[in-house]
C-alpha positions as a printed NumPy array, in Angstrom:
array([[ -3.925, -14.274, -24.213],
       [ -2.009, -13.06 , -21.19 ],
       [ -2.02 ,  -9.309, -20.657],
       [ -0.796,  -6.817, -18.138],
       [ -3.236,  -5.496, -15.584],
       [ -4.666,  -1.984, -15.65 ],
       [ -4.871,   0.713, -13.027],
       [ -8.334,   2.184, -13.568],
       [ -8.557,   5.677, -12.062],
       [-12.161,   6.776, -11.601],
       [-12.782,  10.285, -10.266],
       [-15.695,  12.665,  -9.951],
       [-17.087,  15.294,  -7.618],
       [-19.027,  13.781,  -4.732],
       [-22.501,  12.797,  -5.952],
       [-21.666,  12.457,  -9.656],
       [-21.847,   8.66 ,  -9.576],
       [-18.356,   7.201,  -9.405],
       [-19.13 ,   5.001,  -6.397],
       [-22.196,   3.487,  -8.076],
       [-20.264,   2.91 , -11.3  ],
       [-17.424,   1.326,  -9.334],
       [-19.788,  -1.009,  -7.502],
       [-21.48 ,  -2.156, -10.718],
       [-18.176,  -2.792, -12.455],
       [-16.87 ,  -4.823,  -9.519],
       [-20.077,  -6.869,  -9.291],
       [-20.105,  -7.853, -12.965],
       [-16.439,  -8.105, -13.997],
       [-14.393, -10.79 , -12.273],
       [-11.145,  -9.393, -13.714],
       [-11.544,  -6.118, -11.813],
       [-10.689,  -5.836,  -8.139],
       [-11.007,  -2.815,  -5.893],
       [ -7.902,  -1.207,  -4.464],
       [ -8.199,  -1.458,  -0.688],
       [ -7.056,   1.85 ,   0.734],
       [ -5.378,   2.614,   3.998],
       [ -7.04 ,   5.29 ,   6.111],
       [ -6.67 ,   7.036,   9.439],
       [-10.412,   7.332,   9.986],
       [-11.883,   4.97 ,  12.59 ],
       [-13.763,   1.861,  11.418],
       [-17.515,   2.169,  11.066],
       [-19.813,  -0.537,  12.474],
       [-19.324,  -3.79 ,  10.556],
       [-16.081,  -2.753,   8.841],
       [-13.034,  -4.986,   9.129],
       [ -9.36 ,  -4.212,   8.756],
       [ -8.118,  -5.468,   5.384],
       [-11.61 ,  -5.756,   3.9  ],
       [-13.079,  -2.275,   3.568],
       [ -9.845,  -0.461,   4.503],
       [ -6.499,  -0.961,   6.156],
       [ -7.11 ,   1.056,   9.315],
       [ -3.948,   2.796,  10.516],
       [ -3.06 ,   5.493,  12.998],
       [ -1.834,   8.784,  11.593],
       [  1.731,   7.958,  12.708],
       [  1.582,   4.541,  11.001],
       [  0.173,   6.049,   7.834],
       [  2.773,   8.809,   7.664],
       [  5.547,   6.25 ,   8.224],
       [  4.277,   4.264,   5.211],
       [  4.426,   7.422,   3.115],
       [  7.982,   8.133,   4.286],
       [  9.06 ,   4.605,   3.314],
       [  7.613,   5.002,  -0.2  ],
       [  4.963,   2.35 ,   0.419],
       [  2.036,   4.427,  -0.888],
       [  1.107,   4.668,  -4.549],
       [ -0.975,   7.745,  -3.764],
       [ -2.302,   9.49 ,  -0.699],
       [ -4.325,  12.553,   0.261],
       [ -6.132,  14.142,   3.171],
       [ -9.918,  14.207,   2.772],
       [-12.23 ,  15.806,   5.325],
       [ -9.548,  15.589,   8.028],
       [ -8.523,  11.955,   7.458],
       [ -5.655,  10.474,   5.451],
       [ -6.393,   7.998,   2.663],
       [ -3.948,   6.178,   0.411],
       [ -3.268,   3.115,  -1.74 ],
       [ -0.529,   0.72 ,  -0.562],
       [  1.892,   0.08 ,  -3.431],
       [  2.768,  -3.595,  -2.844],
       [ -0.626,  -5.248,  -3.454],
       [ -1.221,  -3.084,  -6.532],
       [  2.119,  -4.019,  -8.129],
       [  1.515,  -7.725,  -7.487],
       [ -1.967,  -7.594,  -9.022],
       [ -1.056,  -5.891, -12.282],
       [  1.854,  -8.287, -12.805],
       [ -0.681, -11.102, -12.446],
       [ -2.938,  -9.537, -15.09 ],
       [ -5.572,  -8.217, -12.691],
       [ -7.194,  -4.82 , -13.158],
       [ -7.25 ,  -2.564, -10.089],
       [ -9.978,   0.035,  -9.683],
       [ -9.232,   3.276,  -7.841],
       [-12.117,   5.431,  -6.641],
       [-10.011,   8.535,  -5.909],
       [-10.109,  12.317,  -6.116],
       [ -8.037,  14.339,  -8.595],
       [ -5.067,  14.44 ,  -6.226],
       [ -4.933,  10.66 ,  -5.979],
       [ -5.374,  10.312,  -9.726],
       [ -2.547,  12.744, -10.384],
       [ -0.187,  10.873,  -8.079],
       [ -0.96 ,   7.529,  -9.757],
       [ -0.416,   9.023, -13.22 ],
       [  2.961,  10.358, -12.057],
       [  4.028,   7.141, -10.323],
       [  6.304,   4.329, -11.461],
       [  3.157,   2.422, -12.518],
       [  1.849,   5.194, -14.797],
       [  2.143,   3.093, -17.968],
       [ -0.543,   0.779, -16.605],
       [ -2.93 ,   3.612, -15.726],
       [ -6.056,   4.8  , -17.527],
       [ -8.06 ,   7.669, -16.075],
       [-11.774,   8.412, -16.319],
       [-13.518,  11.509, -14.961],
       [-17.281,  11.489, -14.39 ],
       [-19.191,  14.784, -14.694],
       [-22.744,  15.477, -13.527],
       [-25.273,  16.688, -16.14 ],
       [-25.63 ,  19.961, -14.195],
       [-24.675,  21.542, -10.883],
       [-28.33 ,  21.625,  -9.838],
       [-28.583,  17.87 , -10.416],
       [-25.359,  17.29 ,  -8.488],
       [-26.752,  19.103,  -5.458],
       [-30.075,  17.267,  -5.765],
       [-28.29 ,  13.907,  -5.71 ],
       [-26.313,  14.845,  -2.606],
       [-29.467,  15.961,  -0.815],
       [-31.355,  12.841,  -1.923],
       [-28.862,  10.617,  -0.122],
       [-30.184,  11.861,   3.198],
       [-26.869,  10.95 ,   4.825],
       [-25.31 ,  14.362,   5.334],
       [-26.282,  17.582,   7.055],
       [-26.919,  20.736,   5.041],
       [-23.528,  22.   ,   6.167],
       [-21.73 ,  18.886,   4.871],
       [-23.602,  19.053,   1.557],
       [-22.613,  22.717,   1.189],
       [-18.979,  21.799,   1.859],
       [-19.089,  19.025,  -0.721],
       [-20.56 ,  21.432,  -3.268],
       [-17.747,  23.915,  -2.642],
       [-15.151,  21.187,  -3.147],
       [-16.913,  20.009,  -6.327],
       [-15.924,  23.139,  -8.225],
       [-12.24 ,  22.477,  -7.572],
       [-12.636,  18.785,  -8.417],
       [-14.351,  19.535, -11.74 ],
       [-11.627,  22.019, -12.689],
       [ -9.262,  19.043, -13.201],
       [-11.41 ,  17.244, -15.785],
       [ -9.001,  17.923, -18.657],
       [ -6.2  ,  15.968, -16.956],
       [ -8.036,  12.681, -17.581],
       [ -7.88 ,  10.321, -20.57 ],
       [-11.66 ,   9.954, -20.765],
       [-14.528,  12.134, -19.581],
       [-18.083,  10.801, -19.141],
       [-21.26 ,  12.758, -18.415],
       [-23.466,  10.796, -16.055],
       [-26.9  ,  11.919, -17.167],
       [-28.17 ,   8.368, -17.592],
       [-26.482,   5.813, -15.344],
       [-26.957,   2.818, -17.662],
       [-25.537,   4.702, -20.645],
       [-22.607,   5.986, -18.59 ],
       [-21.879,   2.476, -17.348],
       [-21.906,   1.137, -20.92 ],
       [-19.411,   3.824, -21.948],
       [-17.137,   2.931, -19.039],
       [-17.212,  -0.747, -20.016],
       [-16.412,   0.149, -23.63 ],
       [-13.362,   2.102, -22.481],
       [-12.172,  -0.82 , -20.398],
       [-12.676,  -3.31 , -23.237],
       [-10.681,  -1.153, -25.664],
       [ -7.842,  -0.524, -23.205],
       [ -7.501,  -4.23 , -22.503],
       [ -6.986,  -4.842, -26.221],
       [ -4.158,  -2.343, -26.656],
       [ -1.176,  -4.061, -28.263],
       [  1.243,  -2.721, -25.653],
       [ -0.758,  -4.392, -22.876],
       [ -0.681,  -7.837, -24.518],
       [  2.931,  -9.094, -24.481],
       [  1.816, -12.609, -25.466],
       [  1.01 , -11.277, -28.945],
       [  4.719, -11.326, -29.809],
       [  4.915, -15.101, -29.441],
       [  1.52 , -15.576, -31.096],
       [  2.569, -13.681, -34.23 ],
       [  5.888, -15.517, -34.225],
       [  3.883, -18.736, -34.314],
       [  1.901, -17.472, -37.311],
       [  5.126, -16.655, -39.138],
       [  6.502, -20.099, -38.32 ],
       [  3.388, -21.586, -39.924],
       [  4.071, -19.549, -43.056],
       [  7.636, -20.831, -43.144],
       [  6.453, -24.427, -42.833],
       [  4.071, -23.956, -45.753],
       [  6.834, -22.539, -47.935],
       [  9.17 , -25.476, -47.421]])
């Protein structure tokens, strides 16, 4: 049956696992597509405009915000990031689910937007702060200074956990992924998201009427 698309907000402190969970969901579920963000950071080697990000200058980005063309936006580590509204609106009308890998600020803006009825929000917690730091260090991608900065920001990020519809503890990745998929399956089955049910039930009642003639 036809249904309306979902806006899946997935947030966590850096290193808690939201990017890995996002990647797995996108690889295995054809009905989920990733929201391509706009950003003012320069492209990295191999990245293409419109594939990984929409790369914009700061002036271009701020003009989009002024025109109301951003569903959400925030400044992260000195660069602006945001989700263009048009592609998201088109996708949910077509019954596609859009995944947002955003911080608490982005999640809050989406939940307060005109598309809030389509949104579900999931926050991913680490099993401990020590494990969170160990995961950041294990990446081997950041300097000790950057890791320390991410750890400082993690406390603020975690303080917003209660604003989310669902909260998962990523102690075991496979178990956490299964819980995320269960949430998505249940949300897709909500009556309010399945407008075609009205006509389906009408058809059942018509069958009853035919039998009673």
